[in-house]
mmCIF file of C-alpha atoms and ligand atoms in Angstrom:
data_model
loop_
_atom_site.group_PDB
_atom_site.id
_atom_site.type_symbol
_atom_site.label_atom_id
_atom_site.label_comp_id
_atom_site.label_asym_id
_atom_site.label_seq_id
_atom_site.Cartn_x
_atom_site.Cartn_y
_atom_site.Cartn_z
ATOM 1 C CA MET A 201 -57.617 -95.159 48.773
ATOM 2 C CA ILE A 202 -56.079 -98.342 47.363
ATOM 3 C CA ARG A 203 -53.207 -97.151 45.237
ATOM 4 C CA PHE A 204 -52.420 -98.656 41.872
ATOM 5 C CA ASN A 205 -48.787 -99.196 42.830
ATOM 6 C CA VAL A 206 -46.718 -98.967 45.998
ATOM 7 C CA PRO A 207 -42.940 -99.263 45.548
ATOM 8 C CA PRO A 208 -41.546 -102.410 47.143
ATOM 9 C CA TYR A 209 -39.821 -102.113 50.513
ATOM 10 C CA THR A 210 -38.803 -105.203 52.446
ATOM 11 C CA GLY A 211 -36.898 -103.927 55.483
ATOM 12 C CA ASN A 212 -33.170 -104.267 54.809
ATOM 13 C CA GLU A 213 -32.932 -101.451 52.289
ATOM 14 C CA LEU A 214 -31.912 -98.729 54.755
ATOM 15 C CA ASP A 215 -29.228 -100.918 56.343
ATOM 16 C CA TYR A 216 -27.739 -101.669 52.965
ATOM 17 C CA VAL A 217 -27.811 -98.041 51.833
ATOM 18 C CA LYS A 218 -26.063 -97.148 55.105
ATOM 19 C CA LYS A 219 -23.476 -99.858 54.443
ATOM 20 C CA SER A 220 -22.840 -98.419 51.012
ATOM 21 C CA ILE A 221 -22.248 -94.990 52.575
ATOM 22 C CA GLU A 222 -19.945 -96.496 55.226
ATOM 23 C CA ASN A 223 -18.015 -98.263 52.458
ATOM 24 C CA MET A 224 -17.246 -94.754 51.203
ATOM 25 C CA HIS A 225 -18.086 -95.976 47.749
ATOM 26 C CA ILE A 226 -21.388 -94.452 46.755
ATOM 27 C CA CYS A 227 -20.671 -94.096 43.027
ATOM 28 C CA GLY A 228 -21.110 -96.936 40.553
ATOM 29 C CA ASP A 229 -19.729 -100.470 40.639
ATOM 30 C CA GLY A 230 -19.285 -100.708 44.398
ATOM 31 C CA GLU A 231 -20.108 -103.660 46.658
ATOM 32 C CA PHE A 232 -23.848 -103.680 46.003
ATOM 33 C CA THR A 233 -23.685 -103.122 42.256
ATOM 34 C CA LYS A 234 -21.410 -106.163 42.040
ATOM 35 C CA LYS A 235 -23.739 -108.177 44.258
ATOM 36 C CA CYS A 236 -26.727 -107.287 42.070
ATOM 37 C CA ASN A 237 -24.829 -108.138 38.867
ATOM 38 C CA GLU A 238 -23.795 -111.501 40.298
ATOM 39 C CA TRP A 239 -27.293 -112.210 41.530
ATOM 40 C CA LEU A 240 -28.716 -111.450 38.091
ATOM 41 C CA GLU A 241 -26.125 -113.616 36.320
ATOM 42 C CA LYS A 242 -26.819 -116.528 38.649
ATOM 43 C CA LYS A 243 -30.591 -116.146 38.453
ATOM 44 C CA THR A 244 -30.872 -115.659 34.687
ATOM 45 C CA GLY A 245 -27.842 -117.520 33.356
ATOM 46 C CA ALA A 246 -26.829 -114.497 31.242
ATOM 47 C CA ALA A 247 -23.146 -114.410 30.274
ATOM 48 C CA LYS A 248 -22.976 -110.935 31.833
ATOM 49 C CA ALA A 249 -25.359 -108.634 33.703
ATOM 50 C CA LEU A 250 -24.614 -104.936 34.072
ATOM 51 C CA LEU A 251 -26.737 -102.780 36.325
ATOM 52 C CA THR A 252 -27.759 -99.564 34.561
ATOM 53 C CA THR A 253 -29.447 -96.287 35.400
ATOM 54 C CA SER A 254 -32.696 -97.472 33.788
ATOM 55 C CA CYS A 255 -34.163 -99.996 31.388
ATOM 56 C CA THR A 256 -34.367 -97.130 28.898
ATOM 57 C CA HIS A 257 -30.582 -96.813 29.142
ATOM 58 C CA ALA A 258 -30.104 -100.589 28.897
ATOM 59 C CA LEU A 259 -32.125 -100.405 25.656
ATOM 60 C CA GLU A 260 -29.927 -97.531 24.436
ATOM 61 C CA MET A 261 -26.836 -99.602 25.169
ATOM 62 C CA ALA A 262 -28.371 -102.538 23.301
ATOM 63 C CA ALA A 263 -29.101 -100.312 20.282
ATOM 64 C CA LEU A 264 -25.504 -99.045 20.292
ATOM 65 C CA LEU A 265 -24.114 -102.573 20.636
ATOM 66 C CA CYS A 266 -26.318 -103.712 17.729
ATOM 67 C CA ASP A 267 -24.436 -101.054 15.757
ATOM 68 C CA VAL A 268 -27.559 -99.717 14.071
ATOM 69 C CA LYS A 269 -27.143 -96.792 11.685
ATOM 70 C CA GLU A 270 -29.243 -93.911 10.417
ATOM 71 C CA GLY A 271 -31.990 -95.263 8.168
ATOM 72 C CA ASP A 272 -31.923 -98.822 9.553
ATOM 73 C CA GLU A 273 -35.250 -100.325 10.511
ATOM 74 C CA VAL A 274 -36.263 -101.907 13.785
ATOM 75 C CA ILE A 275 -39.300 -104.156 14.104
ATOM 76 C CA LEU A 276 -41.237 -103.764 17.348
ATOM 77 C CA PRO A 277 -44.792 -103.820 18.677
ATOM 78 C CA SER A 278 -46.738 -100.555 18.687
ATOM 79 C CA TYR A 279 -48.278 -101.637 21.972
ATOM 80 C CA THR A 280 -45.331 -100.870 24.264
ATOM 81 C CA PHE A 281 -43.714 -98.223 26.409
ATOM 82 C CA VAL A 282 -41.964 -95.426 24.493
ATOM 83 C CA SER A 283 -38.460 -96.517 25.559
ATOM 84 C CA THR A 284 -38.458 -99.579 23.299
ATOM 85 C CA ALA A 285 -38.732 -97.206 20.335
ATOM 86 C CA ASP A 286 -36.712 -94.252 21.701
ATOM 87 C CA ALA A 287 -33.522 -96.279 22.030
ATOM 88 C CA PHE A 288 -33.475 -96.927 18.293
ATOM 89 C CA VAL A 289 -34.951 -93.606 17.173
ATOM 90 C CA LEU A 290 -32.066 -91.861 18.963
ATOM 91 C CA ARG A 291 -29.717 -93.711 16.587
ATOM 92 C CA GLY A 292 -31.693 -92.571 13.544
ATOM 93 C CA CYS A 293 -33.644 -95.789 13.011
ATOM 94 C CA LYS A 294 -37.138 -96.095 11.582
ATOM 95 C CA CYS A 295 -39.708 -98.007 13.612
ATOM 96 C CA VAL A 296 -41.746 -100.654 11.836
ATOM 97 C CA PHE A 297 -44.630 -101.505 14.132
ATOM 98 C CA VAL A 298 -46.099 -104.992 14.071
ATOM 99 C CA ASP A 299 -49.509 -105.995 15.404
ATOM 100 C CA VAL A 300 -49.989 -107.866 18.690
ATOM 101 C CA ASN A 301 -51.459 -111.248 19.399
ATOM 102 C CA PRO A 302 -54.639 -110.299 21.309
ATOM 103 C CA LYS A 303 -54.297 -113.259 23.697
ATOM 104 C CA THR A 304 -50.969 -112.111 25.172
ATOM 105 C CA MET A 305 -50.617 -108.550 23.818
ATOM 106 C CA ASN A 306 -47.133 -109.578 22.677
ATOM 107 C CA ILE A 307 -45.831 -109.015 19.150
ATOM 108 C CA ASP A 308 -47.515 -111.470 16.775
ATOM 109 C CA GLU A 309 -44.600 -113.631 15.637
ATOM 110 C CA ASN A 310 -46.547 -114.630 12.529
ATOM 111 C CA LYS A 311 -46.674 -111.021 11.315
ATOM 112 C CA ILE A 312 -42.968 -110.275 11.720
ATOM 113 C CA GLU A 313 -41.633 -111.745 8.512
ATOM 114 C CA GLU A 314 -43.806 -109.609 6.236
ATOM 115 C CA ALA A 315 -42.408 -106.487 7.955
ATOM 116 C CA ILE A 316 -38.789 -107.306 7.088
ATOM 117 C CA THR A 317 -37.091 -105.261 4.370
ATOM 118 C CA ASP A 318 -33.458 -105.006 3.256
ATOM 119 C CA LYS A 319 -33.073 -102.175 5.826
ATOM 120 C CA THR A 320 -34.207 -104.247 8.825
ATOM 121 C CA LYS A 321 -31.461 -104.733 11.437
ATOM 122 C CA VAL A 322 -33.165 -105.567 14.715
ATOM 123 C CA ILE A 323 -36.282 -107.198 16.105
ATOM 124 C CA ALA A 324 -37.109 -105.653 19.495
ATOM 125 C CA VAL A 325 -39.637 -107.777 21.358
ATOM 126 C CA VAL A 326 -41.471 -106.854 24.554
ATOM 127 C CA HIS A 327 -42.510 -109.515 27.044
ATOM 128 C CA TYR A 328 -45.733 -107.823 28.048
ATOM 129 C CA ALA A 329 -46.880 -108.321 31.649
ATOM 130 C CA GLY A 330 -43.869 -110.594 32.159
ATOM 131 C CA VAL A 331 -45.351 -113.197 29.805
ATOM 132 C CA ALA A 332 -42.906 -114.461 27.198
ATOM 133 C CA CYS A 333 -43.173 -113.863 23.458
ATOM 134 C CA GLU A 334 -42.955 -116.967 21.227
ATOM 135 C CA MET A 335 -39.163 -116.796 21.158
ATOM 136 C CA ASP A 336 -38.311 -119.959 19.165
ATOM 137 C CA THR A 337 -40.187 -118.642 16.148
ATOM 138 C CA ILE A 338 -38.740 -115.151 16.576
ATOM 139 C CA MET A 339 -35.154 -116.407 16.907
ATOM 140 C CA ASP A 340 -35.612 -118.585 13.852
ATOM 141 C CA ILE A 341 -36.812 -115.617 11.780
ATOM 142 C CA ALA A 342 -33.927 -113.502 13.078
ATOM 143 C CA ARG A 343 -31.340 -116.153 12.216
ATOM 144 C CA ARG A 344 -32.713 -116.687 8.723
ATOM 145 C CA HIS A 345 -32.662 -112.940 8.006
ATOM 146 C CA ASN A 346 -29.447 -112.161 9.873
ATOM 147 C CA LEU A 347 -31.121 -109.813 12.377
ATOM 148 C CA MET A 348 -30.245 -108.992 15.974
ATOM 149 C CA VAL A 349 -32.840 -109.566 18.707
ATOM 150 C CA VAL A 350 -33.261 -107.241 21.688
ATOM 151 C CA GLU A 351 -35.624 -108.347 24.432
ATOM 152 C CA ASP A 352 -37.373 -105.585 26.334
ATOM 153 C CA ALA A 353 -37.789 -107.635 29.491
ATOM 154 C CA ALA A 354 -38.530 -104.570 31.631
ATOM 155 C CA GLN A 355 -41.487 -106.445 33.124
ATOM 156 C CA GLY A 356 -39.998 -109.897 32.853
ATOM 157 C CA ILE A 357 -37.587 -110.651 35.701
ATOM 158 C CA MET A 358 -38.262 -114.127 37.234
ATOM 159 C CA SER A 359 -40.333 -115.126 34.172
ATOM 160 C CA THR A 360 -39.287 -117.867 31.775
ATOM 161 C CA TYR A 361 -39.757 -119.119 28.228
ATOM 162 C CA LYS A 362 -39.370 -122.914 28.038
ATOM 163 C CA GLY A 363 -37.384 -122.728 31.252
ATOM 164 C CA ARG A 364 -35.052 -119.927 30.114
ATOM 165 C CA ALA A 365 -35.028 -116.541 31.818
ATOM 166 C CA LEU A 366 -36.507 -113.707 29.771
ATOM 167 C CA GLY A 367 -33.755 -111.454 28.481
ATOM 168 C CA THR A 368 -31.335 -114.362 27.887
ATOM 169 C CA ILE A 369 -32.724 -115.678 24.608
ATOM 170 C CA GLY A 370 -32.001 -112.843 22.162
ATOM 171 C CA ASP A 371 -28.690 -111.013 21.809
ATOM 172 C CA PHE A 372 -29.456 -108.547 24.603
ATOM 173 C CA GLY A 373 -32.048 -108.373 27.376
ATOM 174 C CA CYS A 374 -33.117 -105.211 29.180
ATOM 175 C CA LEU A 375 -34.593 -105.245 32.688
ATOM 176 C CA SER A 376 -36.197 -102.426 34.649
ATOM 177 C CA PHE A 377 -35.987 -101.686 38.370
ATOM 178 C CA HIS A 378 -38.204 -98.617 38.214
ATOM 179 C CA GLU A 379 -40.464 -98.192 41.236
ATOM 180 C CA THR A 380 -43.403 -99.617 39.289
ATOM 181 C CA LYS A 381 -41.635 -102.916 38.633
ATOM 182 C CA ASN A 382 -41.497 -106.089 40.773
ATOM 183 C CA TYR A 383 -38.110 -105.173 42.283
ATOM 184 C CA SER A 384 -36.958 -101.610 42.446
ATOM 185 C CA MET A 385 -34.111 -99.184 43.044
ATOM 186 C CA GLY A 386 -36.145 -96.053 42.311
ATOM 187 C CA GLU A 387 -34.769 -95.605 38.829
ATOM 188 C CA GLY A 388 -32.618 -98.389 37.446
ATOM 189 C CA GLY A 389 -32.290 -101.355 35.167
ATOM 190 C CA ALA A 390 -29.877 -103.911 33.813
ATOM 191 C CA LEU A 391 -28.440 -105.044 30.526
ATOM 192 C CA LEU A 392 -28.140 -108.810 30.053
ATOM 193 C CA ILE A 393 -25.479 -109.793 27.525
ATOM 194 C CA ASN A 394 -25.785 -113.271 26.094
ATOM 195 C CA ASP A 395 -22.679 -113.408 23.928
ATOM 196 C CA GLU A 396 -19.318 -112.893 25.658
ATOM 197 C CA LYS A 397 -17.989 -111.030 22.636
ATOM 198 C CA TYR A 398 -20.011 -107.918 23.549
ATOM 199 C CA VAL A 399 -18.984 -107.744 27.208
ATOM 200 C CA GLU A 400 -15.876 -105.618 26.833
ATOM 201 C CA GLN A 401 -17.519 -103.068 24.545
ATOM 202 C CA ALA A 402 -20.556 -102.911 26.847
ATOM 203 C CA GLU A 403 -18.360 -102.198 29.883
ATOM 204 C CA ILE A 404 -16.569 -99.435 27.983
ATOM 205 C CA LEU A 405 -19.827 -97.976 26.717
ATOM 206 C CA ARG A 406 -21.282 -97.888 30.227
ATOM 207 C CA GLU A 407 -18.152 -96.201 31.682
ATOM 208 C CA LYS A 408 -17.978 -93.092 29.440
ATOM 209 C CA GLY A 409 -16.024 -94.902 26.763
ATOM 210 C CA THR A 410 -13.163 -95.853 29.101
ATOM 211 C CA ASP A 411 -11.689 -99.164 30.248
ATOM 212 C CA ARG A 412 -12.262 -98.171 33.886
ATOM 213 C CA SER A 413 -13.900 -101.543 34.627
ATOM 214 C CA LYS A 414 -10.695 -103.319 33.622
ATOM 215 C CA PHE A 415 -8.649 -100.842 35.662
ATOM 216 C CA PHE A 416 -10.725 -101.604 38.778
ATOM 217 C CA ARG A 417 -10.146 -105.305 38.258
ATOM 218 C CA GLY A 418 -6.389 -104.612 38.065
ATOM 219 C CA GLN A 419 -6.209 -105.747 34.430
ATOM 220 C CA VAL A 420 -4.683 -102.465 33.191
ATOM 221 C CA ASP A 421 -2.528 -99.948 35.104
ATOM 222 C CA LYS A 422 -4.337 -96.837 33.884
ATOM 223 C CA TYR A 423 -7.642 -96.266 32.228
ATOM 224 C CA ARG A 424 -8.056 -94.364 28.987
ATOM 225 C CA TRP A 425 -10.644 -93.286 26.476
ATOM 226 C CA GLN A 426 -11.175 -96.356 24.275
ATOM 227 C CA ASP A 427 -14.390 -95.859 22.323
ATOM 228 C CA PHE A 428 -17.665 -93.905 22.317
ATOM 229 C CA GLY A 429 -19.606 -94.142 25.536
ATOM 230 C CA SER A 430 -21.834 -92.539 28.109
ATOM 231 C CA SER A 431 -22.604 -92.870 31.808
ATOM 232 C CA TYR A 432 -25.012 -95.729 32.291
ATOM 233 C CA LEU A 433 -23.911 -96.991 35.696
ATOM 234 C CA PRO A 434 -26.076 -96.285 38.719
ATOM 235 C CA SER A 435 -24.960 -95.122 42.150
ATOM 236 C CA ASP A 436 -24.121 -97.932 44.585
ATOM 237 C CA MET A 437 -26.702 -96.557 47.040
ATOM 238 C CA ASN A 438 -29.455 -97.370 44.573
ATOM 239 C CA ALA A 439 -27.971 -100.801 44.022
ATOM 240 C CA ALA A 440 -27.991 -101.314 47.804
ATOM 241 C CA TYR A 441 -31.723 -100.620 47.894
ATOM 242 C CA LEU A 442 -32.268 -103.117 45.082
ATOM 243 C CA TYR A 443 -30.093 -105.821 46.607
ATOM 244 C CA ALA A 444 -32.304 -106.000 49.683
ATOM 245 C CA GLN A 445 -35.178 -106.898 47.379
ATOM 246 C CA LEU A 446 -33.268 -109.341 45.211
ATOM 247 C CA GLU A 447 -32.457 -111.269 48.396
ATOM 248 C CA MET A 448 -36.214 -111.498 48.960
ATOM 249 C CA ALA A 449 -37.060 -112.129 45.313
ATOM 250 C CA ASP A 450 -38.918 -115.395 45.883
ATOM 251 C CA GLU A 451 -40.962 -114.063 48.790
ATOM 252 C CA ILE A 452 -41.992 -111.018 46.764
ATOM 253 C CA ASN A 453 -42.819 -113.189 43.780
ATOM 254 C CA ASP A 454 -44.917 -115.580 45.907
ATOM 255 C CA VAL A 455 -47.014 -112.750 47.321
ATOM 256 C CA ARG A 456 -47.601 -111.253 43.877
ATOM 257 C CA MET A 457 -48.530 -114.639 42.434
ATOM 258 C CA ASP A 458 -50.990 -115.188 45.271
ATOM 259 C CA ARG A 459 -52.764 -111.874 44.559
ATOM 260 C CA TRP A 460 -52.698 -112.531 40.813
ATOM 261 C CA ASN A 461 -54.211 -115.992 41.249
ATOM 262 C CA ARG A 462 -56.934 -114.611 43.514
ATOM 263 C CA TYR A 463 -57.938 -112.128 40.831
ATOM 264 C CA TYR A 464 -57.782 -114.786 38.149
ATOM 265 C CA GLU A 465 -59.897 -117.375 39.977
ATOM 266 C CA ALA A 466 -62.439 -114.777 41.060
ATOM 267 C CA PHE A 467 -62.921 -113.397 37.544
ATOM 268 C CA LYS A 468 -62.919 -116.751 35.752
ATOM 269 C CA PRO A 469 -66.745 -116.979 35.984
ATOM 270 C CA LEU A 470 -67.036 -113.499 34.424
ATOM 271 C CA GLU A 471 -64.879 -114.673 31.539
ATOM 272 C CA GLU A 472 -66.988 -117.807 31.128
ATOM 273 C CA LYS A 473 -70.079 -115.590 30.839
ATOM 274 C CA GLY A 474 -68.301 -113.601 28.120
ATOM 275 C CA LEU A 475 -68.223 -110.399 30.182
ATOM 276 C CA VAL A 476 -64.447 -109.941 30.367
ATOM 277 C CA GLU A 477 -61.260 -111.460 29.005
ATOM 278 C CA LEU A 478 -58.406 -112.440 31.299
ATOM 279 C CA PRO A 479 -54.657 -112.691 30.726
ATOM 280 C CA PHE A 480 -53.544 -115.814 28.864
ATOM 281 C CA ILE A 481 -50.388 -117.655 29.899
ATOM 282 C CA PRO A 482 -49.113 -119.937 27.099
ATOM 283 C CA ASP A 483 -47.848 -123.401 28.094
ATOM 284 C CA TYR A 484 -44.286 -122.395 27.216
ATOM 285 C CA ALA A 485 -44.268 -119.557 29.768
ATOM 286 C CA THR A 486 -44.068 -119.068 33.511
ATOM 287 C CA HIS A 487 -44.845 -115.535 34.616
ATOM 288 C CA ASN A 488 -44.064 -113.236 37.528
ATOM 289 C CA ALA A 489 -47.411 -111.591 38.291
ATOM 290 C CA HIS A 490 -46.032 -108.285 37.134
ATOM 291 C CA MET A 491 -49.455 -107.098 36.128
ATOM 292 C CA PHE A 492 -53.079 -108.125 36.400
ATOM 293 C CA TYR A 493 -55.320 -106.816 33.675
ATOM 294 C CA LEU A 494 -58.719 -107.567 32.326
ATOM 295 C CA LYS A 495 -60.277 -106.609 29.058
ATOM 296 C CA CYS A 496 -63.678 -104.948 29.072
ATOM 297 C CA LYS A 497 -66.183 -105.053 26.226
ATOM 298 C CA ASP A 498 -64.993 -101.733 24.792
ATOM 299 C CA LEU A 499 -63.581 -98.295 25.602
ATOM 300 C CA THR A 500 -66.900 -97.005 27.011
ATOM 301 C CA GLU A 501 -67.226 -99.885 29.431
ATOM 302 C CA ARG A 502 -63.592 -99.504 30.490
ATOM 303 C CA THR A 503 -64.125 -95.818 31.279
ATOM 304 C CA GLU A 504 -67.208 -96.738 33.326
ATOM 305 C CA LEU A 505 -65.336 -99.451 35.235
ATOM 306 C CA ILE A 506 -62.405 -97.166 36.053
ATOM 307 C CA SER A 507 -64.722 -94.458 37.417
ATOM 308 C CA PHE A 508 -66.840 -97.030 39.301
ATOM 309 C CA LEU A 509 -63.679 -98.298 41.000
ATOM 310 C CA LYS A 510 -62.500 -94.753 41.691
ATOM 311 C CA GLU A 511 -65.787 -94.094 43.519
ATOM 312 C CA ALA A 512 -64.916 -97.135 45.625
ATOM 313 C CA ASP A 513 -61.437 -95.689 46.383
ATOM 314 C CA ILE A 514 -59.629 -98.076 44.057
ATOM 315 C CA LEU A 515 -57.165 -96.795 41.481
ATOM 316 C CA ALA A 516 -57.210 -98.807 38.262
ATOM 317 C CA VAL A 517 -55.325 -97.569 35.210
ATOM 318 C CA PHE A 518 -54.858 -98.250 31.529
ATOM 319 C CA HIS A 519 -51.932 -98.008 29.094
ATOM 320 C CA TYR A 520 -50.427 -97.793 26.377
ATOM 321 C CA VAL A 521 -51.609 -95.423 23.690
ATOM 322 C CA PRO A 522 -50.262 -97.323 20.639
ATOM 323 C CA LEU A 523 -47.018 -95.744 19.501
ATOM 324 C CA HIS A 524 -47.885 -95.672 15.794
ATOM 325 C CA SER A 525 -50.767 -93.262 16.426
ATOM 326 C CA ALA A 526 -48.770 -90.960 18.754
ATOM 327 C CA PRO A 527 -47.131 -87.833 17.244
ATOM 328 C CA ALA A 528 -43.586 -89.249 17.463
ATOM 329 C CA GLY A 529 -44.731 -92.608 16.135
ATOM 330 C CA VAL A 530 -46.078 -90.944 13.015
ATOM 331 C CA LYS A 531 -42.803 -89.066 12.617
ATOM 332 C CA PHE A 532 -40.444 -91.969 13.253
ATOM 333 C CA GLY A 533 -42.253 -95.020 11.993
ATOM 334 C CA HIS A 534 -45.165 -96.775 10.409
ATOM 335 C CA PHE A 535 -47.423 -99.730 11.027
ATOM 336 C CA SER A 536 -46.733 -102.847 9.022
ATOM 337 C CA GLY A 537 -49.891 -104.208 7.435
ATOM 338 C CA GLU A 538 -53.250 -103.845 9.108
ATOM 339 C CA ASP A 539 -53.774 -102.762 12.728
ATOM 340 C CA GLU A 540 -56.143 -105.596 13.466
ATOM 341 C CA TYR A 541 -55.746 -105.761 17.256
ATOM 342 C CA THR A 542 -53.302 -103.177 18.620
ATOM 343 C CA THR A 543 -55.674 -100.202 18.888
ATOM 344 C CA LYS A 544 -58.856 -102.147 19.546
ATOM 345 C CA GLU A 545 -57.413 -104.304 22.303
ATOM 346 C CA SER A 546 -55.439 -101.487 23.951
ATOM 347 C CA GLU A 547 -58.690 -99.562 24.402
ATOM 348 C CA ARG A 548 -60.303 -102.429 26.329
ATOM 349 C CA LEU A 549 -57.488 -103.185 28.728
ATOM 350 C CA VAL A 550 -57.561 -102.082 32.372
ATOM 351 C CA ARG A 551 -54.949 -102.851 35.026
ATOM 352 C CA LEU A 552 -55.899 -103.536 38.641
ATOM 353 C CA PRO A 553 -53.727 -102.664 41.663
ATOM 354 C CA MET A 554 -50.817 -105.098 41.951
ATOM 355 C CA PHE A 555 -47.914 -104.646 44.355
ATOM 356 C CA TYR A 556 -46.011 -106.551 47.030
ATOM 357 C CA THR A 557 -47.763 -104.955 50.001
ATOM 358 C CA LEU A 558 -51.283 -105.268 48.568
ATOM 359 C CA SER A 559 -53.149 -107.062 51.360
ATOM 360 C CA VAL A 560 -55.420 -110.063 50.884
ATOM 361 C CA GLU A 561 -58.228 -107.977 52.362
ATOM 362 C CA ASP A 562 -57.753 -105.199 49.802
ATOM 363 C CA THR A 563 -57.480 -107.745 46.993
ATOM 364 C CA GLU A 564 -60.804 -109.277 48.050
ATOM 365 C CA TYR A 565 -62.370 -105.817 48.274
ATOM 366 C CA ILE A 566 -61.223 -104.989 44.719
ATOM 367 C CA ILE A 567 -62.584 -108.324 43.493
ATOM 368 C CA SER A 568 -65.959 -107.664 45.132
ATOM 369 C CA LYS A 569 -66.214 -104.240 43.497
ATOM 370 C CA VAL A 570 -65.366 -105.517 40.018
ATOM 371 C CA LYS A 571 -67.951 -108.273 40.471
ATOM 372 C CA GLU A 572 -70.499 -105.702 41.628
ATOM 373 C CA PHE A 573 -69.858 -103.678 38.475
ATOM 374 C CA TYR A 574 -70.427 -106.709 36.252
ATOM 375 C CA ALA A 575 -73.465 -107.897 38.207
ATOM 376 C CA SER A 576 -75.430 -105.119 36.496
ATOM 377 C CA LYS A 577 -74.237 -106.085 32.992
HETATM 378 C C1 LIG B 916 -40.975 -99.793 32.517
HETATM 379 C C2 LIG B 916 -40.697 -100.136 31.118
HETATM 380 C C3 LIG B 916 -39.629 -99.565 30.406
HETATM 381 C C4 LIG B 916 -38.774 -98.452 30.962
HETATM 382 O O1 LIG B 916 -38.115 -98.769 32.131
HETATM 383 P P1 LIG B 916 -37.265 -97.629 32.880
HETATM 384 O O2 LIG B 916 -36.429 -98.440 33.837
HETATM 385 O O3 LIG B 916 -38.241 -96.747 33.547
HETATM 386 O O4 LIG B 916 -36.440 -96.929 31.873
HETATM 387 C C5 LIG B 916 -39.383 -99.979 29.119
HETATM 388 N N1 LIG B 916 -40.161 -100.899 28.525
HETATM 389 C C6 LIG B 916 -41.198 -101.461 29.156
HETATM 390 C C7 LIG B 916 -42.018 -102.484 28.443
HETATM 391 C C8 LIG B 916 -41.514 -101.092 30.457
HETATM 392 O O5 LIG B 916 -42.566 -101.628 31.069
#
């Protein structure tokens, strides 16, 4: 069986976890957490990177730092993972869902402005499949309407928009290191802070509302309760696992890009015949091969393709059920304007296996089976 995802493992993880245990510092902000934070700051250019227990928690921190209040509105795509919405719903916000651009499945920047009301506080964008949203337009809208921008860059590490790392363009960026992402620590994520003025509050928020981070740096002689907070810092053992992969980030990226390009080239003729649609990478973006998807004719054909592949021992999957039509989406938000593409396009999309240890042989086998399926169409 070719699995849909296999968590990344490069070889040094166990040594680093052992080192973290030998350091006798297995809780947060030890040697490896610091190394990961520094790596992320260097790689992305963010003013500050803070490793967190998940991207969901990084999003919660971003919502708290945006200082949203009960009744405020957040603009976001309906085609996303629940966490983008949850972070704001937990603070009492209403979700205003905006349609996607069918070419990228990212929020349609041209439909954002009509969704803005006097209650709007934040635009939360999602860089789907690690392919950037049209950030210049989005930042311009945000500036003109005095809104904060949170980038859900859960899938976007190593990707860029006009040369800038995803997660460093808005006010806050949120990364994920869940086992399904390009680099992993089991469960984990990071908050990227792009304006120095939020760093101190973010550190306090992440450390149960205390100035423990300052205390550890020797900047204060005791730490105290300073503000509201929670526990968003991961164990150093998890950070150790992640650091082994960050050191190999380019190698992992190269392998993923190779598999992605094989799929793309192989299916190009199917797209030319009008049988499928392939991912679109705008000129302004470089991507990270987080995901390879294709779009079938419709829901029926997608169901057929998934079961055809399953018969051939290949696990292909689909996602997301649009949030606005889910029970919580109905309760906590509404769609802005007409759902022209979100539902229709989400029903056609199927994701093929994509992970670091996916062999060339297996990739070619998957390609041959998809081609076989379409040969009969
Ligand atoms: C994976 C993912 C998340 C959640 O990440 P966790 O680290 O599991 O909390 C949020 N948003 C998007 C778009 C994701 O793909």
